[in-house]
Short mmCIF file of C-alpha atoms in Angstrom, two decimals:
data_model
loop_
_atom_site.label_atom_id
_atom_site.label_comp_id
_atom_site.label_asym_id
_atom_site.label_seq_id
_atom_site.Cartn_x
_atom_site.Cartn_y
_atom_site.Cartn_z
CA UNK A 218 -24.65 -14.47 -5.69
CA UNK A 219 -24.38 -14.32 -9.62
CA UNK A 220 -20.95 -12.52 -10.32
CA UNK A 221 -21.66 -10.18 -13.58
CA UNK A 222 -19.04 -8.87 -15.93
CA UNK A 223 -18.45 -5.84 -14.52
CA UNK A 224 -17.07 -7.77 -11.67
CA UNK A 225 -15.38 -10.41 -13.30
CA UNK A 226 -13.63 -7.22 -14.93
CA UNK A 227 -12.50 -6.22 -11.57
CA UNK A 228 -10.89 -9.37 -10.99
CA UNK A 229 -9.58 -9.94 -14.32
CA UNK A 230 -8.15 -5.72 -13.28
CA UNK A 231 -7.01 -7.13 -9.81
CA UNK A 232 -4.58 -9.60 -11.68
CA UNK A 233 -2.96 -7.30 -13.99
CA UNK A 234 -2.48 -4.75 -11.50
CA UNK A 235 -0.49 -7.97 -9.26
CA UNK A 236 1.15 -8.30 -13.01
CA UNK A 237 0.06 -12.61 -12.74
CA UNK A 238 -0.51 -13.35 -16.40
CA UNK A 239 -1.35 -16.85 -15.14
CA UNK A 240 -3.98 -15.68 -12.67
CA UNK A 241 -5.32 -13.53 -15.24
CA UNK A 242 -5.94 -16.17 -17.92
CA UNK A 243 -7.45 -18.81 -15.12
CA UNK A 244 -10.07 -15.84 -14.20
CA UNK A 245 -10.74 -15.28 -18.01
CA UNK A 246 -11.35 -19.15 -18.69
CA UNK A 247 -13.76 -18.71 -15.65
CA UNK A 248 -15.39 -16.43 -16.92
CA UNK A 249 -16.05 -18.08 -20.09
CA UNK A 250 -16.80 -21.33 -19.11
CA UNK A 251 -19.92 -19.76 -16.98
CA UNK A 252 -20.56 -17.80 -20.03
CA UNK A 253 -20.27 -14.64 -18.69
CA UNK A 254 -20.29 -11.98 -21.46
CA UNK A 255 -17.27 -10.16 -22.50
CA UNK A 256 -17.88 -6.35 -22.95
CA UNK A 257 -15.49 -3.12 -23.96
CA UNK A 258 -13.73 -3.16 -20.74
CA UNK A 259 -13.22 -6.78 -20.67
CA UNK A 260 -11.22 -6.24 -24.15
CA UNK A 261 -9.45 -3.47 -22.57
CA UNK A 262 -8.03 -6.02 -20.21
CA UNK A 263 -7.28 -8.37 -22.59
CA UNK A 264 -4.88 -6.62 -24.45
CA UNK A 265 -3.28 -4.85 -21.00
CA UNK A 266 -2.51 -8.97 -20.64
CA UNK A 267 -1.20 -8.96 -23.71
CA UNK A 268 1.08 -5.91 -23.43
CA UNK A 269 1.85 -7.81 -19.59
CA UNK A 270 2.76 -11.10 -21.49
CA UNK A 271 4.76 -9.17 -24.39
CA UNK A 272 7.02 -7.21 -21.50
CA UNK A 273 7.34 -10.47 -19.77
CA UNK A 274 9.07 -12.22 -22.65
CA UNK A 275 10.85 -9.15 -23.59
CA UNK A 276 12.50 -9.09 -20.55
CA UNK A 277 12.86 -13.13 -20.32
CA UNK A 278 10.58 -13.32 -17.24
CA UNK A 279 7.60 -15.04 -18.45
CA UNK A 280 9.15 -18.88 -16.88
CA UNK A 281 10.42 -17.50 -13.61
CA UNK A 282 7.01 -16.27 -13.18
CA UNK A 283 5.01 -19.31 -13.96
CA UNK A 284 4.19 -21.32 -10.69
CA UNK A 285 5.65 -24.59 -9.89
CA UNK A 286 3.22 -28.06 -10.15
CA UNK A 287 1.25 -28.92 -7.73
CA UNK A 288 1.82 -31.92 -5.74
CA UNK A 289 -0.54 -35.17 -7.13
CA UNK A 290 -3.61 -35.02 -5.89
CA UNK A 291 -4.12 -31.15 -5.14
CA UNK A 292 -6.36 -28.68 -6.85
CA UNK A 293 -6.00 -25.03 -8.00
CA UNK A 294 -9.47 -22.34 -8.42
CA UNK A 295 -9.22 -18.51 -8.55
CA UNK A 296 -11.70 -17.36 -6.05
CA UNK A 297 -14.42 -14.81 -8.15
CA UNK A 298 -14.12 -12.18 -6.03
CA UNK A 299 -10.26 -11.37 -5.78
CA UNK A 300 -8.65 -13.47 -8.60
CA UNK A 301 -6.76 -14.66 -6.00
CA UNK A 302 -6.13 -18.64 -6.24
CA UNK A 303 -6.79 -21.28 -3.55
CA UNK A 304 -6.12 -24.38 -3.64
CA UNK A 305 -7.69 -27.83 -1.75
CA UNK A 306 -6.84 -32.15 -1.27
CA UNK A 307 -8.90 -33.84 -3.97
CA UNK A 308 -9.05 -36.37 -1.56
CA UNK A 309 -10.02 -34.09 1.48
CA UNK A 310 -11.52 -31.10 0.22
CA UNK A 311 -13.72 -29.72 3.49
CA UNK A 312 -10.61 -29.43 5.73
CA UNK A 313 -7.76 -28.74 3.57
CA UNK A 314 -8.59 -25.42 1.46
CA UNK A 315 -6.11 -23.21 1.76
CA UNK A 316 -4.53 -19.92 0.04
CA UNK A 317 -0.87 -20.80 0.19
CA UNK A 318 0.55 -22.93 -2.80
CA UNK A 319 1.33 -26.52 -1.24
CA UNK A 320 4.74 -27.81 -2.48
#
């Protein structure tokens, strides 16, 4: 299934709404690397990131919410469909895919 932009704009919409600036930008690289056209709504997320990044430092929250590395040797991919990141073993990806952030 081809993901278009109206529902990468639901994502990127899904990631503001969870106010993860992080998520948000990972989606929006996504996007662009599979060349997935921005559109008006698209730019209307942008800047509610913006205004989300711009209340973050206001308020000195922006590095308490940045996530913590991940050990060596694991991987991090926002699933399409909810924005929501998973995460896998370089080493073992088949059985170790998971949604909760290994530490």
């Amino acid at each position: 299934i081809k993901l278009d932009t109206f529902a990468w704009n639901n994502v990127l919409g899904k990631a503001i709404e969870v106010r993860d600036v992080a998520a948000f930008r990972r989606c929006l690289a996504e996007m662009d690397a599979r060349g997935i056209e921005h559109n008006r709504q698209t730019g209307l997320r942008i800047s509610d990131c913006e205004s989300l990044e711009a209340e973050e430092r206001a308020l000195g929250t922006s590095d308490r919410l940045e996530s913590p590395p991940l050990p060596q040797g694991w991987r991090e991919h926002a699933d399409p469909a909810t924005g929501r990141s998973y995460f896998w073993m370089e080493a073992d990806p088949q059985n170790t895919v998971t949604w909760n952030r290994p530490t």
